[in-house]
mmCIF file of C-alpha atoms in Angstrom:
data_model
loop_
_atom_site.group_PDB
_atom_site.id
_atom_site.type_symbol
_atom_site.label_atom_id
_atom_site.label_comp_id
_atom_site.label_asym_id
_atom_site.label_seq_id
_atom_site.Cartn_x
_atom_site.Cartn_y
_atom_site.Cartn_z
ATOM 1 C CA MET A 1 36.825 60.447 -38.396
ATOM 2 C CA ALA A 2 34.583 61.503 -35.497
ATOM 3 C CA GLU A 3 36.312 62.747 -32.404
ATOM 4 C CA GLY A 4 35.925 60.776 -29.206
ATOM 5 C CA PRO A 5 34.586 62.246 -25.992
ATOM 6 C CA ALA A 6 36.743 64.916 -24.400
ATOM 7 C CA ASP A 7 38.650 64.092 -21.227
ATOM 8 C CA PRO A 8 36.689 65.015 -18.076
ATOM 9 C CA LEU A 9 37.659 68.221 -16.284
ATOM 10 C CA LEU A 10 37.732 66.351 -12.967
ATOM 11 C CA ARG A 11 38.341 62.676 -12.310
ATOM 12 C CA LEU A 12 38.570 60.967 -8.943
ATOM 13 C CA GLU A 13 40.323 57.552 -8.921
ATOM 14 C CA GLY A 14 40.207 55.395 -5.838
ATOM 15 C CA VAL A 15 40.001 58.373 -3.425
ATOM 16 C CA GLN A 16 40.004 57.504 0.229
ATOM 17 C CA THR A 17 39.681 59.981 3.068
ATOM 18 C CA HIS A 18 40.264 59.447 6.795
ATOM 19 C CA ILE A 19 39.232 62.036 9.370
ATOM 20 C CA GLY A 20 40.973 61.207 12.612
ATOM 21 C CA PRO A 21 40.103 57.554 13.376
ATOM 22 C CA TYR A 22 37.156 57.582 10.923
ATOM 23 C CA HIS A 23 37.395 56.144 7.391
ATOM 24 C CA ILE A 24 34.863 58.268 5.469
ATOM 25 C CA LEU A 25 35.622 57.698 1.703
ATOM 26 C CA HIS A 26 36.405 54.122 0.810
ATOM 27 C CA GLY A 27 37.821 54.480 -2.683
ATOM 28 C CA ILE A 28 35.564 56.589 -4.903
ATOM 29 C CA TYR A 29 35.665 56.865 -8.640
ATOM 30 C CA PHE A 30 33.770 59.398 -10.756
ATOM 31 C CA GLU A 31 34.171 61.971 -13.551
ATOM 32 C CA VAL A 32 32.862 65.516 -14.023
ATOM 33 C CA PRO A 33 32.611 66.495 -17.750
ATOM 34 C CA ALA A 34 33.540 70.030 -18.704
ATOM 35 C CA GLY A 35 30.671 72.474 -19.344
ATOM 36 C CA GLU A 36 28.023 70.334 -17.626
ATOM 37 C CA LEU A 37 26.276 70.281 -14.248
ATOM 38 C CA THR A 38 26.871 67.077 -12.266
ATOM 39 C CA MET A 39 24.744 66.368 -9.225
ATOM 40 C CA LEU A 40 26.254 64.573 -6.246
ATOM 41 C CA LEU A 41 23.400 62.887 -4.381
ATOM 42 C CA GLY A 42 23.029 60.510 -1.464
ATOM 43 C CA ARG A 43 21.525 60.022 1.942
ATOM 44 C CA ASN A 44 22.800 62.040 4.935
ATOM 45 C CA GLY A 45 26.220 60.771 5.990
ATOM 46 C CA ALA A 46 27.001 59.231 2.560
ATOM 47 C CA GLY A 47 30.196 61.187 2.189
ATOM 48 C CA LYS A 48 29.162 63.986 -0.188
ATOM 49 C CA THR A 49 30.507 66.986 1.784
ATOM 50 C CA THR A 50 33.657 65.032 2.584
ATOM 51 C CA THR A 51 34.145 64.506 -1.158
ATOM 52 C CA LEU A 52 33.944 68.237 -1.910
ATOM 53 C CA ARG A 53 36.273 69.084 0.968
ATOM 54 C CA THR A 54 38.766 66.401 -0.150
ATOM 55 C CA ILE A 55 38.799 67.844 -3.645
ATOM 56 C CA MET A 56 39.570 71.244 -2.185
ATOM 57 C CA GLY A 57 42.344 69.784 0.017
ATOM 58 C CA LEU A 58 40.512 70.859 3.219
ATOM 59 C CA TRP A 59 40.663 67.222 4.191
ATOM 60 C CA ARG A 60 43.570 65.317 2.741
ATOM 61 C CA ALA A 61 43.004 62.208 0.596
ATOM 62 C CA SER A 62 44.732 59.253 2.202
ATOM 63 C CA ALA A 63 44.837 57.328 -1.069
ATOM 64 C CA GLY A 64 43.980 57.762 -4.701
ATOM 65 C CA SER A 65 44.235 60.509 -7.302
ATOM 66 C CA ILE A 66 42.228 63.715 -7.939
ATOM 67 C CA LEU A 67 42.925 64.735 -11.530
ATOM 68 C CA PHE A 68 41.916 68.298 -12.390
ATOM 69 C CA ASP A 69 42.463 69.304 -15.983
ATOM 70 C CA GLY A 70 44.893 66.405 -16.271
ATOM 71 C CA ARG A 71 46.934 67.296 -13.188
ATOM 72 C CA ASP A 72 46.869 65.411 -9.921
ATOM 73 C CA ILE A 73 45.978 67.922 -7.220
ATOM 74 C CA ALA A 74 45.454 65.535 -4.357
ATOM 75 C CA ALA A 75 48.633 66.612 -2.514
ATOM 76 C CA LEU A 76 48.355 70.378 -3.211
ATOM 77 C CA PRO A 77 47.597 72.908 -0.480
ATOM 78 C CA THR A 78 44.078 74.378 -0.640
ATOM 79 C CA PRO A 79 45.214 77.862 -1.771
ATOM 80 C CA ASP A 80 47.028 76.283 -4.734
ATOM 81 C CA ILE A 81 43.958 74.190 -5.608
ATOM 82 C CA ALA A 82 41.860 77.432 -5.530
ATOM 83 C CA ARG A 83 44.435 79.223 -7.740
ATOM 84 C CA SER A 84 44.285 76.337 -10.243
ATOM 85 C CA GLY A 85 40.707 77.314 -11.067
ATOM 86 C CA ILE A 86 38.398 75.657 -8.506
ATOM 87 C CA ALA A 87 35.866 77.601 -6.437
ATOM 88 C CA TYR A 88 34.067 76.109 -3.406
ATOM 89 C CA VAL A 89 30.851 77.256 -1.850
ATOM 90 C CA PRO A 90 30.422 75.384 1.438
ATOM 91 C CA GLU A 91 27.126 74.702 3.154
ATOM 92 C CA SER A 92 28.076 77.338 5.753
ATOM 93 C CA MET A 93 28.431 79.867 2.856
ATOM 94 C CA GLY A 94 31.516 81.550 4.303
ATOM 95 C CA ILE A 95 30.503 85.174 3.748
ATOM 96 C CA PHE A 96 31.627 88.141 5.861
ATOM 97 C CA THR A 97 28.480 89.293 7.584
ATOM 98 C CA ASP A 98 29.950 92.570 8.873
ATOM 99 C CA LEU A 99 31.050 93.592 5.380
ATOM 100 C CA THR A 100 28.728 94.985 2.696
ATOM 101 C CA VAL A 101 27.648 92.911 -0.262
ATOM 102 C CA ARG A 102 30.023 94.992 -2.420
ATOM 103 C CA GLU A 103 32.976 94.428 -0.084
ATOM 104 C CA ASN A 104 32.293 90.674 -0.004
ATOM 105 C CA ILE A 105 32.523 90.464 -3.789
ATOM 106 C CA VAL A 106 35.495 92.836 -4.029
ATOM 107 C CA LEU A 107 37.469 90.705 -1.601
ATOM 108 C CA ALA A 108 36.673 87.556 -3.588
ATOM 109 C CA ALA A 109 38.429 88.901 -6.648
ATOM 110 C CA ARG A 110 42.034 88.101 -5.815
ATOM 111 C CA SER A 111 43.596 89.288 -9.003
ATOM 112 C CA GLY A 112 42.139 92.805 -9.006
ATOM 113 C CA PRO A 113 38.855 94.633 -9.540
ATOM 114 C CA VAL A 114 35.967 92.534 -10.775
ATOM 115 C CA ASP A 115 35.505 92.985 -14.519
ATOM 116 C CA LYS A 116 32.572 95.371 -15.066
ATOM 117 C CA ALA A 117 30.853 93.127 -17.577
ATOM 118 C CA ARG A 118 31.251 90.103 -15.380
ATOM 119 C CA LEU A 119 29.838 91.998 -12.403
ATOM 120 C CA GLU A 120 26.750 92.975 -14.389
ATOM 121 C CA TRP A 121 26.331 89.388 -15.389
ATOM 122 C CA ILE A 122 26.578 88.202 -11.753
ATOM 123 C CA LEU A 123 24.062 90.863 -10.560
ATOM 124 C CA GLY A 124 21.774 89.744 -13.415
ATOM 125 C CA LEU A 125 21.863 86.219 -11.947
ATOM 126 C CA PHE A 126 21.196 87.556 -8.419
ATOM 127 C CA PRO A 127 19.197 90.836 -8.643
ATOM 128 C CA ALA A 128 18.705 91.010 -4.860
ATOM 129 C CA LEU A 129 22.406 91.597 -4.386
ATOM 130 C CA LYS A 130 22.160 94.791 -6.406
ATOM 131 C CA ARG A 131 19.308 96.029 -4.220
ATOM 132 C CA PHE A 132 21.417 95.433 -1.043
ATOM 133 C CA TRP A 133 24.772 96.392 -2.582
ATOM 134 C CA ASN A 134 25.848 98.703 0.219
ATOM 135 C CA LEU A 135 24.227 96.934 3.149
ATOM 136 C CA PRO A 136 26.057 94.563 5.510
ATOM 137 C CA ALA A 137 25.733 90.964 4.286
ATOM 138 C CA GLY A 138 24.422 90.027 7.749
ATOM 139 C CA HIS A 139 21.142 91.846 6.891
ATOM 140 C CA LEU A 140 20.428 89.421 3.987
ATOM 141 C CA SER A 141 17.956 86.557 4.235
ATOM 142 C CA GLY A 142 19.252 83.012 4.163
ATOM 143 C CA GLY A 143 18.596 82.695 0.422
ATOM 144 C CA GLN A 144 20.237 86.013 -0.341
ATOM 145 C CA LYS A 145 23.308 85.010 1.669
ATOM 146 C CA GLN A 146 23.513 81.827 -0.395
ATOM 147 C CA MET A 147 23.313 83.925 -3.572
ATOM 148 C CA LEU A 148 26.141 86.099 -2.301
ATOM 149 C CA ALA A 149 28.261 83.085 -1.533
ATOM 150 C CA ILE A 150 27.869 81.845 -5.104
ATOM 151 C CA ALA A 151 28.461 85.343 -6.466
ATOM 152 C CA ARG A 152 31.777 85.479 -4.451
ATOM 153 C CA ALA A 153 32.823 82.121 -5.922
ATOM 154 C CA ILE A 154 32.337 83.308 -9.504
ATOM 155 C CA ALA A 155 33.655 86.864 -9.094
ATOM 156 C CA GLU A 156 36.573 85.714 -11.162
ATOM 157 C CA PRO A 157 36.305 83.093 -13.953
ATOM 158 C CA ARG A 158 36.684 79.567 -12.625
ATOM 159 C CA GLN A 159 37.052 76.272 -14.434
ATOM 160 C CA LEU A 160 35.056 74.354 -11.810
ATOM 161 C CA LEU A 161 32.513 75.332 -9.209
ATOM 162 C CA LEU A 162 31.824 73.049 -6.195
ATOM 163 C CA VAL A 163 28.613 73.913 -4.357
ATOM 164 C CA ASP A 164 27.277 72.184 -1.215
ATOM 165 C CA GLU A 165 23.491 72.161 -0.673
ATOM 166 C CA PRO A 166 22.579 75.632 -1.992
ATOM 167 C CA THR A 167 18.804 75.174 -1.496
ATOM 168 C CA LYS A 168 18.980 73.717 2.035
ATOM 169 C CA GLY A 169 16.511 75.497 4.355
ATOM 170 C CA LEU A 170 15.308 77.906 1.662
ATOM 171 C CA ALA A 171 11.664 78.862 1.041
ATOM 172 C CA PRO A 172 10.177 77.445 -2.197
ATOM 173 C CA VAL A 173 10.346 80.892 -3.943
ATOM 174 C CA MET A 174 14.063 81.113 -3.153
ATOM 175 C CA VAL A 175 14.612 77.548 -4.340
ATOM 176 C CA ARG A 176 13.025 78.498 -7.698
ATOM 177 C CA SER A 177 15.323 81.534 -7.921
ATOM 178 C CA MET A 178 18.344 79.426 -7.192
ATOM 179 C CA ILE A 179 17.338 76.862 -9.885
ATOM 180 C CA GLU A 180 17.058 79.689 -12.436
ATOM 181 C CA ALA A 181 20.469 80.998 -11.401
ATOM 182 C CA PHE A 182 22.101 77.653 -11.894
ATOM 183 C CA ARG A 183 20.320 77.251 -15.270
ATOM 184 C CA ALA A 184 21.968 80.501 -16.322
ATOM 185 C CA LEU A 185 25.319 79.377 -15.105
ATOM 186 C CA LYS A 186 24.875 76.142 -17.156
ATOM 187 C CA ALA A 187 23.924 78.126 -20.204
ATOM 188 C CA ALA A 188 27.147 80.146 -19.748
ATOM 189 C CA GLY A 189 29.140 76.931 -20.025
ATOM 190 C CA GLU A 190 30.176 76.689 -16.352
ATOM 191 C CA THR A 191 31.287 73.297 -15.016
ATOM 192 C CA ILE A 192 29.578 72.580 -11.732
ATOM 193 C CA LEU A 193 29.616 69.727 -9.194
ATOM 194 C CA LEU A 194 26.638 70.328 -6.945
ATOM 195 C CA VAL A 195 25.585 68.512 -3.760
ATOM 196 C CA GLU A 196 21.824 68.685 -3.282
ATOM 197 C CA GLN A 197 19.236 67.035 -1.030
ATOM 198 C CA ASN A 198 16.223 68.471 -2.864
ATOM 199 C CA PHE A 199 15.661 65.818 -5.541
ATOM 200 C CA HIS A 200 13.169 67.983 -7.413
ATOM 201 C CA ALA A 201 15.787 70.748 -7.766
ATOM 202 C CA ALA A 202 18.431 68.193 -8.683
ATOM 203 C CA SER A 203 16.173 66.722 -11.346
ATOM 204 C CA GLN A 204 15.664 70.196 -12.906
ATOM 205 C CA LEU A 205 19.367 70.965 -13.133
ATOM 206 C CA GLY A 206 21.522 67.905 -13.507
ATOM 207 C CA ASP A 207 23.037 66.733 -16.757
ATOM 208 C CA ASN A 208 24.726 63.921 -14.948
ATOM 209 C CA VAL A 209 24.327 62.347 -11.519
ATOM 210 C CA ILE A 210 26.537 60.523 -9.051
ATOM 211 C CA VAL A 211 24.988 58.768 -6.067
ATOM 212 C CA MET A 212 27.000 57.946 -2.992
ATOM 213 C CA ASP A 213 26.257 55.618 -0.048
ATOM 214 C CA ASP A 214 28.492 54.841 2.922
ATOM 215 C CA GLY A 215 31.564 56.439 1.323
ATOM 216 C CA LEU A 216 31.263 54.774 -2.039
ATOM 217 C CA VAL A 217 29.826 55.683 -5.424
ATOM 218 C CA VAL A 218 26.874 53.324 -6.004
ATOM 219 C CA HIS A 219 25.475 54.841 -9.221
ATOM 220 C CA SER A 220 26.484 57.229 -11.966
ATOM 221 C CA GLY A 221 24.868 58.184 -15.224
ATOM 222 C CA ALA A 222 22.562 60.612 -16.936
ATOM 223 C CA MET A 223 20.189 62.542 -14.643
ATOM 224 C CA SER A 224 17.340 61.907 -17.046
ATOM 225 C CA GLU A 225 17.705 58.149 -16.544
ATOM 226 C CA LEU A 226 17.336 58.462 -12.748
ATOM 227 C CA VAL A 227 14.421 60.830 -13.080
ATOM 228 C CA ALA A 228 12.611 58.283 -15.294
ATOM 229 C CA ASP A 229 13.242 55.298 -13.043
ATOM 230 C CA LYS A 230 11.201 55.569 -9.805
ATOM 231 C CA ALA A 231 12.351 52.179 -8.590
ATOM 232 C CA LEU A 232 15.976 53.250 -8.966
ATOM 233 C CA GLN A 233 15.261 56.454 -7.014
ATOM 234 C CA GLN A 234 13.747 54.445 -4.224
ATOM 235 C CA ARG A 235 16.571 51.962 -4.102
ATOM 236 C CA LEU A 236 19.363 54.521 -4.192
ATOM 237 C CA LEU A 237 17.860 57.436 -2.273
ATOM 238 C CA GLY A 238 14.822 56.113 -0.429
ATOM 239 C CA LEU A 239 12.580 58.585 -2.249
ATOM 240 C CA SER A 240 10.859 59.274 -5.498
ATOM 241 C CA LEU A 241 10.565 62.443 -7.577
ATOM 242 C CA ASP A 242 6.743 62.309 -7.169
ATOM 243 C CA ALA A 243 7.098 62.894 -3.404
ATOM 244 C CA HIS A 244 9.108 66.097 -4.027
ATOM 245 C CA GLN A 245 6.907 67.857 -6.552
#
């Protein structure tokens, strides 16, 4: 007898989020399968960053469940959520600019020194970090800082990586480097939920896609289906892949 599909690593069920007087998420439902890269897309203000921050407990869900590996983490403090196996790379990157690249990565490994083989793998993903290993992180370019932020997030093995707009503001050559790095992370079996405005980059990387609008999920499915349907792209996102080649 064939086995059914595995349970998703992450499932949001009816999640609502209020920030002060503002009702941002209005009851969202979606799943993130283990070992795949799921894109979270939507127009500006759709609620994508709020969703990531709510998963991490930085903003508290006012209703609904956030099930991670079968456990509801919606009420947990952020440090406990991080310890459960979720890493978060915010749009602001959150690196320490006065510390060296090496010091940034060392500090990110909470349980002890970074495993040597894992460090070599990370530096293989982001060769620029090896070149600037002993320089203050503030000397890095915007793209290199983004690479460092991701390297910090994966300094220790994590079950789930949340990344907010990693290609925003980057030159095309850096966008290509970022796409290659995420392809390598996918090949290594990492589970990733990635917010991205660059639809061309999203189309290159996503296994699955979730589209949000006005605090609700309005579409979910295979990324390949959205890439193939220009009318659906226009309706959901107000764009088409052809305009982003």
